[in-house]
Structures are given as C-alpha cells and as structure tokens.
Amino acid sequence: MNWSRWCGPLQRLRSCALACALAIAGIPALARPPLASAPDEPIQPVPWTLSPNPARAEIGRLLFHDVRLSGNGRVACASCHDLAKGGADGRVRSIGASGGLTGTNTPTVLNAALNFRQFWNGRADSLEAQVDQVVRHPVEMGSAWEDVVRRVSQDPKYRGAFAAAYLDGVTMANIQNAIASFERTLITPNSRFDRFLRGDARAISEAEKTGYAMFKRYGCIACHQGVNVGGNMFQKFGVMGDYFAQRGQPAQADLGRYLVTGQERDKHVFKVPSLRNVALTAPYFHDGSAKTLEEAVDVMFRFQLGRIAPKEDRDSIVTFLRSLTGEPAAAP
Amino acid sequence: MRTRNRSTWLAIAAATTLLAGVLIFLYARSRAYDEAGYLENVALLLDLKQQGAQWELDVLKSRIGLYKHYDPLARTRMDLGVLLDKLESQTTQQRHDQAAALGAGAAAVRTAVDDRAALIERFKSVNAVLHNSLAFLPVAAADVQQLLEQSRGDAAAQRASARVNHLLLDSLLYTQSTSNERAAEIRSCLDLLEPDQRQLPVQVRTRLELFRSHIGVVLREQPVVDELLGAIAAASPSMRIDQFNEVLEAEQRRAAEQTRRYREYLLVFSTALLGLLLIAAFRLVRSHAVIRRVNQALQGANENLEQRVRERTQELHQAHSELMATARRAGMAEIATNVLHNVGNVLNSVNVSVGLITAGVRDSKVQGLAKAVGLMREHADDLGRYLTGDAKGKLLPGYLEQLSQALLAEQRGVAEELAALARSVDHVKEIIAMQQAHAGSSHLVEPLQVGQLVHDALRMNQEGLMRRRVVVDEQLPPIPELALDRARLLQILVNLIGNAGQALESLTDRERQLRIAVHIEQESILRIEVEDNGVGIAPEHLTRVFAHGFTTKKDGHGFGLHSAVIAAREMGGTLTAHSDGPDTGARFVLELPIKLGEDIQ
C-alpha cells in the first residue's frame, strides 16, 4: 500500500517525461493509454499483469500443453482450453480423455484468474483447486496425482525447472501452482473497451457506446460488472422465468451450486460468467445451448431480466460485447 | 594426594554442571513463551476484524449503490481467506499451551467468515435482482402508461393507470422502509388491478404483466435483502475473533506470569552466583597478593645472592691475581736461593783450588834454581873446574837435578788444581743456565745423558736433601744419549725432587727415602719415576695437584707442579701423580716420547 503511494507520483512523473519527449520528437503518442481507471464505471479495465512468478509460469505453460497430465496421455489442459480459440474449444460440451462428454460447456481459461471462484458452480476456490479437480475428474483427465507427479518427475527437463523454481521440486502442489501461475498470465488487457474505460473516448465506436448504455439500462450490469464483467458473484439461472422447464432435458449439471452446497435455494444457481472475450467463446451458457451471442442475450432478457427488448437494442448490446475482446497479456 | 585432587575436580565438575543446568532450565522456562508470536497473532486478529468490518461496509455500499460492482466484496473475501490461512498456519506453527482451544477458535472464526460469505453471496444475487427490478419499475410503469394513454377514456384503463402509479410509488416507498402493511397494501392493489387488467388489450396486458412480475420481485426480494443485511450484520466474526483473542490473551497472561516468576528465580539464582563469584574473586585477589609478596621476596633474595656472588667472584679474582704475583715472586726467590746456594757450594771448591795454587806458587822451588844460577854466574870463569873440582861445585849438578824434579812435580800440581777450578767455573755456568731455563728462555733440544741430568738435579737440591738426611736410591741403568730439552727436563726433575724433599720433611717415624728410577719402555718412551715415602696425597687432591694455584704447603704458591706439567706437555709427554692416600708416600711419573737409534747429531 505504501509502495503504491510512493510509486504513484513517480509513475506520473515518468509518463509526463515520456509525453514531453514524444511531443518534442513530433511522433504521435504510441504509449499505452494512461493507467487511470474509470472510478464510476461498473466495469473496470483488466490489469496489465497479475505479476506471476515467471519461472513457475513457464513450467506451467509446458504443463498446460502436456498430455502426461491425463491418465491415458490423450488430453492436455490445452485440449479443451485452446488458447487459439479464446481459451475454450467451441464445443457444446467437451470430450474428455476417454472420449466421454463433460458435464458442462468448457469455460474459457482467459481471465479465469480474475474470477472469484472457478467452475460454473464455483466449487473451486482457487485456480490450483480447479487444476486439482480437472486432473482427477474421471471424464475430464482421469488421472491420479501420484501418477502425474511420477510422470513429470521422470522428465529431466521438468525436474531441473522445478528444482530451480521451487524449494521442494516436483510435487502435486507445485504442479498445480505452476499451472495456476501460467493461467495468471492468461489475462487479456487492453481491449478496446478497456482503452475507453481508461479515458480514450475514441477507442470504441458510437454504436458500441450506445450498446454499453443499453447494457447498463437493461440491467445486464446488475450481474455482469466488475473487472471481469461477471465472474464475481452467483446468480440463479431463471430469475424471471423457468429456463430449464422451457429448455427441457434436465441434467444433473443444471442443478448448479446445489451440487456444492446441497441447499434448496442454490438449485440452478451458477457463477455469473465473465463476458470478457465473449465474442470468441461461443457456444454460451453452462449447457452450451446458445449458439450465438444474439441468442444468449435474448435468453438473458427473458429469463434473467424479465424484459422485452427490441431487436435493435439486443444487437446494440451484442455490438458492445464484441468490444470486450482483449489482447493476450505481455509475457511476464 | 592424587585421589584427593581427582575427587576435588569431580566435585567442581558436578557443581558446575548443576549450576549450568539450573541456569539453562530457568532461562528456557523464562523464554518458553513466544511474545513476538503473540503480538503477530494479535495484529492478525486486528487485521481480521478490520477486514470483517470493511466487508460489512462494502455490503452496505453495494446495497445503497455506492459500489457499482461486487469486486470489492469478492476481494475482501479473498483477503479474509488469506488472513485466515495465515492465522491457522501461525497458530499451528507456534508453541501454544492451548493449542486445541486455539485450533477450535480459529476454526470458529473461519466458520463465521464462511457463514457470512454465504450470506453475502446470497445478498449479491438477491440484491442484483432487486436492483434490476427496481431500476426497471419506473421504465416498465412508463411503458404501461404510454400504452394506456392510447386507450384513454376506457375506465378500466384509467383505473389501471392510477393503480400502476400507485403501485410504483408504493413499491419505491416499500424499498425505503419495508413493512408488512405496505406489502399487504401492494398485494391488495395488485389484486385490485387484476380484473381491470383482463379488460385491456393483449399488448398492454403483457406489459402490465411484466410490471407486475417486477413488483413481485421487489416484494419477494426486498425482505430477503433486508433480512440478509440483518443476518450479515449479526454474523459478524468479531465475536469469534474476540473469543479467540481471549484464549490468546489468557495464555499470554499465564505465560507472562510464568516468565515473570522464572525471571525472579533467575534473578535470585544470578545473585547467588554473583555472590559466589565475588567470593572467588576475593580469594583470588588475596592469593594473588600472597604470590606477589613471595615472588618479591624471592626476587629480592635472588638479587642479593647475585650481588654476593659477584662480590665473592671479584674477591676471588683479586685473591687469585695477588696469589699469582706472590707465586711469581716466591718462585723467583726460591730459584735464586737454589742458584745462589749451589753457586756458593761451587765457590767453596773454587776457593780451595785458588788457595792450593797460591800456596804452591808461594812455596815454589824456583828460588833454589835462582841460587844455583847465582853460584854458576860467580864461577863463570872456571865453571868446569868449579863443577868438577870445588866441593861445593861438585854438589851443584845433583842439586839441579833434584830441583828440576821438584819443579816438575810442582807444575803438575798447579795444573791439576787449575783444571779443577775450570770445572767449578763450568758448573757455575750450568747453574746459571738452569736458572735461565726456569725463566723459560731456552728450549733447545740437545743430546744428553739422562743419568748426568738426574745427578745435576740431585746436586741442585743437594743442600735440602742433605739437611733432611734423605736417603737417595738412584736406579740409573746405562742408557744411550737422547735428544731432549735439557732445561725443561732439568726444571721438571728439580721440581719433583724438591717436592719429594719437602714431603719427607715432617717424617719422623721412618727413614726418609727418595727413589729415582729411569728406564726406557718399548724403545719409544723415556720413563722417569720420582717416588718418596712422605706425607702422600689425599685422593680428593690427586686430580688437583697440577692445577694452577693448588698447594698444600704453608708457604707454597701452587706454581711448581703446574709449570712442570705444562713443561711435560710442551715436550709432548705426560706427568702423572699417584698416591694411595695421606701418609703413604707419592709417586710422580714423567713419560716423554723419544726416538732411539736415530743419529742424534
């Protein structure tokens, strides 16, 4: 806290000096937009970095793409969380190590570090716990930690890297932490909308600004707020109507948070998903039932907001949502 | 003595171990409680409490819309989780008497936080829905009113419009102060709206239904939010934190009390140790003083002794040099006495010879010759007749014959005496030469008869020997001439013979005997033994008789034997003394290397 107090003026001074230098040189300012966030906005820009340990994150990057984490060596984290596909796989439900289908649609790994819980029903408190559950899940990776630790230990490259980055070498906790460290690098700052939030009024189009106003006016913002535009609270799916009755084919995963707490009122309660990079991560909802953003927004209007909106307003909101696509964070 | 020492050491070692053990025990007990850990825990608890309060504040800010997003709530929850983890790891790592109670306390705090977190999660969900509906209510009402406007004049529409306005107002008021009466009023109003609603067009009906559903949401969720807010305020983990703190404080009080008590013990113990130390120091200082005093006395004595030794040494040196001077003088006097005495003896025989010669010359028959010559001159004319005729003249030839025989005899006698005189003069020369040899002025090696030299030596001591009536036994076998340093050999012999004479002087009970034996051993060593049966030499003196300055004589100076042994060494030989003890006589043996059969020329 004290650090930032001392650092603030310094940073201001530095950006001032930079601006002066650029002005003198007559070069258009290419510097990143100012760090100042928009204090009154319900959405906050993604930070530039979460400062994970670089050595650990690098191990995590290797592990993230390593099929040895799965029981039969068929899938890696990246199999479902394809970084080229917005950190998900574009399927309604993903295919696990043994070919089985996962219970829910795969949430994106991008900006997962900014979520307050992990999984659709928020059953993991941390990224590490999320890694743990996925690796042991019989459908997803179908592995046992002693096997994973053994397989990773057998690789001298991993052994050396772990020995350099951790006091106690290759352990279950360190593997989880390494992957979590890598996931902390998978944030997407500097979306056009974030640039707008940081004060660049021309970063988004007028249509997108209108969309943002709609987003707020229609009450989407009641749940999709904060730095991750969601991901910081739970909400019942079907506040203003019974979504599941309308959809049919009830599944166990539809029970949501009830599976964690066992409380009646937690039935159909899910973590509000982040809308960051939402344009890249179709299909939508825990059941992957919405193929397009338009469909998804319509469902939201009907079952969450209890509103009837004209198509233009819905499209306007979708236009705004597309401005939330960010860039991969700089390597730590 | 040794066992006593060992048991003393054992006792000291045991005492030291005991004292050290007590000290370590007291120290360990007085430090058993980790105060820094306690303070850390207290700081952590304060932090937890503050975050808990902050959390509640965050909830209220979210409730009244000061916070437009829930990130602060989620962040505070995460911070609380970190603090809880820290508290648990801290309390399990630290040493605690009440570990179980503290563990339970920490678990209770965590449960309280978790319970509150669950309430807050529900609050977030419900509040979002409530907010959404509240925000939409005026819009929905406006939409309905706009549609109702188109069917103006319809009584149902007018009633509905009034009721919608009424409902909107009541709902907003309801959110400001929730009460069952108002809820009932709203519900009755909704019921009253029902019949009119059915008469309205479908489009309006749909909108109105939407409005009603949101009113329903407000009615449903507002009490829940209020209830949740109350529950959140009630579910403050502060109480659990305070309970935990009380356990910690009680433990800390006990530990502080114990620490204080053991510190007191430590103080008492230290005081006792200090006393012991003081006693030891006092004794040490005292013994140190004693040692220093003794040391000083010793040093003084030592210095005194050294001074005295120096003085004595100086005195000795002085005495020695005086003695040396005396000895030199005395030696020279003795030699002079000897020389003069011997010369005197020789002079006697010179005198006799001179007297005889004088008498012979005085009483010479030369005058008879002169008379005869006078008679012959008187009768020079008729010498022949005189000699033949005259009576007297006829006797003259006979007389002349007798006279010439007498003169011949007379001449022979004088010549003999002169020869004796010459020998005596030679002797004097020898005596003087010997004196010169004593002075060490001559070291000539010359062929000599050892027997003759022994005789000379005896003769030079003749006076003393005769006075003491010493019987001299000479064992002088015939030996060839040998090349020797005459003066040195004579000096040695004179000394040995003189000493023997003196050793015999006090003898009264037996004949005084002196034996001198000369013989050649193995054709290369001349051995001369001088033996007497006098006072002898004590065994302790045997090795010292040749030392410079050693003497047993009253007027001796310790020079003679010393110079004799030096002379013997200078000649390449040895001089040794033998005696069986006092009153058994002494034997001095001189051995000199010689070369027989060499041409001594």
PDB file of N, CA and C in Angstrom, chain B residues 3 30 44 54 66 106 128 146 148 173 189 230 252 259 309 426 468 475 483 495 507 519 522 539-540 588:
ATOM      1  N   THR B   3      44.274 -38.923  44.515  1.00  0.00           N
ATOM      2  CA  THR B   3      42.838 -39.229  44.591  1.00  0.00           C
ATOM      3  C   THR B   3      42.080 -38.038  45.155  1.00  0.00           C
ATOM      4  N   SER B  30      11.885 -19.242  31.347  1.00  0.00           N
ATOM      5  CA  SER B  30      11.528 -17.833  31.291  1.00  0.00           C
ATOM      6  C   SER B  30      11.332 -17.378  29.855  1.00  0.00           C
ATOM      7  N   LEU B  44      -2.735  -9.902  13.611  1.00  0.00           N
ATOM      8  CA  LEU B  44      -3.511 -10.626  12.610  1.00  0.00           C
ATOM      9  C   LEU B  44      -5.009 -10.567  12.941  1.00  0.00           C
ATOM     10  N   GLN B  54     -14.762  -3.968   7.226  1.00  0.00           N
ATOM     11  CA  GLN B  54     -14.690  -3.419   5.871  1.00  0.00           C
ATOM     12  C   GLN B  54     -15.686  -4.139   4.956  1.00  0.00           C
ATOM     13  N   LEU B  66     -23.441   2.703  -3.782  1.00  0.00           N
ATOM     14  CA  LEU B  66     -22.167   3.431  -3.822  1.00  0.00           C
ATOM     15  C   LEU B  66     -21.148   2.632  -4.610  1.00  0.00           C
ATOM     16  N   ALA B 106      -9.803 -20.802  15.883  1.00  0.00           N
ATOM     17  CA  ALA B 106      -9.536 -20.412  14.502  1.00  0.00           C
ATOM     18  C   ALA B 106     -10.589 -21.015  13.583  1.00  0.00           C
ATOM     19  N   ALA B 128     -28.826  -7.992  -6.718  1.00  0.00           N
ATOM     20  CA  ALA B 128     -28.748  -7.722  -8.152  1.00  0.00           C
ATOM     21  C   ALA B 128     -30.136  -7.787  -8.770  1.00  0.00           C
ATOM     22  N   GLN B 146     -47.730   4.586 -21.243  1.00  0.00           N
ATOM     23  CA  GLN B 146     -47.728   5.039 -22.625  1.00  0.00           C
ATOM     24  C   GLN B 146     -48.772   4.274 -23.431  1.00  0.00           C
ATOM     25  N   LEU B 148     -51.396   2.713 -22.116  1.00  0.00           N
ATOM     26  CA  LEU B 148     -52.715   3.010 -21.569  1.00  0.00           C
ATOM     27  C   LEU B 148     -53.239   4.336 -22.132  1.00  0.00           C
ATOM     28  N   LEU B 173     -41.614   3.248  -2.099  1.00  0.00           N
ATOM     29  CA  LEU B 173     -41.655   3.515  -0.663  1.00  0.00           C
ATOM     30  C   LEU B 173     -41.314   2.254   0.125  1.00  0.00           C
ATOM     31  N   CYS B 189     -53.470  -4.104  -3.884  1.00  0.00           N
ATOM     32  CA  CYS B 189     -53.535  -3.220  -5.039  1.00  0.00           C
ATOM     33  C   CYS B 189     -53.363  -4.036  -6.321  1.00  0.00           C
ATOM     34  N   GLY B 230     -29.491  -7.831   7.819  1.00  0.00           N
ATOM     35  CA  GLY B 230     -29.508  -8.041   9.275  1.00  0.00           C
ATOM     36  C   GLY B 230     -28.663  -9.230   9.652  1.00  0.00           C
ATOM     37  N   GLN B 252      -1.388 -15.744  27.102  1.00  0.00           N
ATOM     38  CA  GLN B 252      -0.283 -14.792  27.186  1.00  0.00           C
ATOM     39  C   GLN B 252      -0.084 -14.342  28.626  1.00  0.00           C
ATOM     40  N   THR B 259       6.755 -16.398  33.010  1.00  0.00           N
ATOM     41  CA  THR B 259       8.025 -15.787  32.622  1.00  0.00           C
ATOM     42  C   THR B 259       8.541 -14.893  33.743  1.00  0.00           C
ATOM     43  N   VAL B 309      77.386 -13.117  45.035  1.00  0.00           N
ATOM     44  CA  VAL B 309      78.213 -13.951  44.162  1.00  0.00           C
ATOM     45  C   VAL B 309      79.174 -13.077  43.379  1.00  0.00           C
ATOM     46  N   ASP B 426     132.761 -23.980  35.166  1.00  0.00           N
ATOM     47  CA  ASP B 426     131.750 -24.552  34.252  1.00  0.00           C
ATOM     48  C   ASP B 426     130.435 -24.854  34.978  1.00  0.00           C
ATOM     49  N   ARG B 468     117.872 -32.736  55.243  1.00  0.00           N
ATOM     50  CA  ARG B 468     116.788 -33.595  55.735  1.00  0.00           C
ATOM     51  C   ARG B 468     117.243 -35.042  55.862  1.00  0.00           C
ATOM     52  N   GLN B 475     118.286 -45.436  40.587  1.00  0.00           N
ATOM     53  CA  GLN B 475     118.247 -46.622  39.729  1.00  0.00           C
ATOM     54  C   GLN B 475     118.447 -46.126  38.300  1.00  0.00           C
ATOM     55  N   ALA B 483     117.949 -37.173  22.619  1.00  0.00           N
ATOM     56  CA  ALA B 483     117.738 -35.768  22.256  1.00  0.00           C
ATOM     57  C   ALA B 483     116.558 -35.236  23.053  1.00  0.00           C
ATOM     58  N   ASN B 495     111.995 -29.750  40.298  1.00  0.00           N
ATOM     59  CA  ASN B 495     110.725 -29.569  40.989  1.00  0.00           C
ATOM     60  C   ASN B 495     110.285 -30.820  41.721  1.00  0.00           C
ATOM     61  N   LEU B 507     108.524 -36.140  58.228  1.00  0.00           N
ATOM     62  CA  LEU B 507     108.597 -37.561  58.585  1.00  0.00           C
ATOM     63  C   LEU B 507     109.544 -37.767  59.774  1.00  0.00           C
ATOM     64  N   HIS B 519     113.987 -45.600  33.104  1.00  0.00           N
ATOM     65  CA  HIS B 519     114.113 -46.678  32.135  1.00  0.00           C
ATOM     66  C   HIS B 519     113.320 -46.338  30.878  1.00  0.00           C
ATOM     67  N   GLN B 522     109.493 -49.825  25.633  1.00  0.00           N
ATOM     68  CA  GLN B 522     109.121 -50.080  24.232  1.00  0.00           C
ATOM     69  C   GLN B 522     109.919 -49.224  23.256  1.00  0.00           C
ATOM     70  N   PRO B 539      93.154 -38.488  48.282  1.00  0.00           N
ATOM     71  CA  PRO B 539      92.553 -38.851  46.972  1.00  0.00           C
ATOM     72  C   PRO B 539      91.849 -37.656  46.319  1.00  0.00           C
ATOM     73  N   GLU B 540      91.175 -36.833  47.174  1.00  0.00           N
ATOM     74  CA  GLU B 540      90.448 -35.708  46.590  1.00  0.00           C
ATOM     75  C   GLU B 540      91.383 -34.665  45.991  1.00  0.00           C
ATOM     76  N   PHE B 588     105.531 -39.715  41.330  1.00  0.00           N
ATOM     77  CA  PHE B 588     105.279 -38.926  40.129  1.00  0.00           C
ATOM     78  C   PHE B 588     105.962 -39.608  38.972  1.00  0.00           C
TER      79      PHE B 588
END
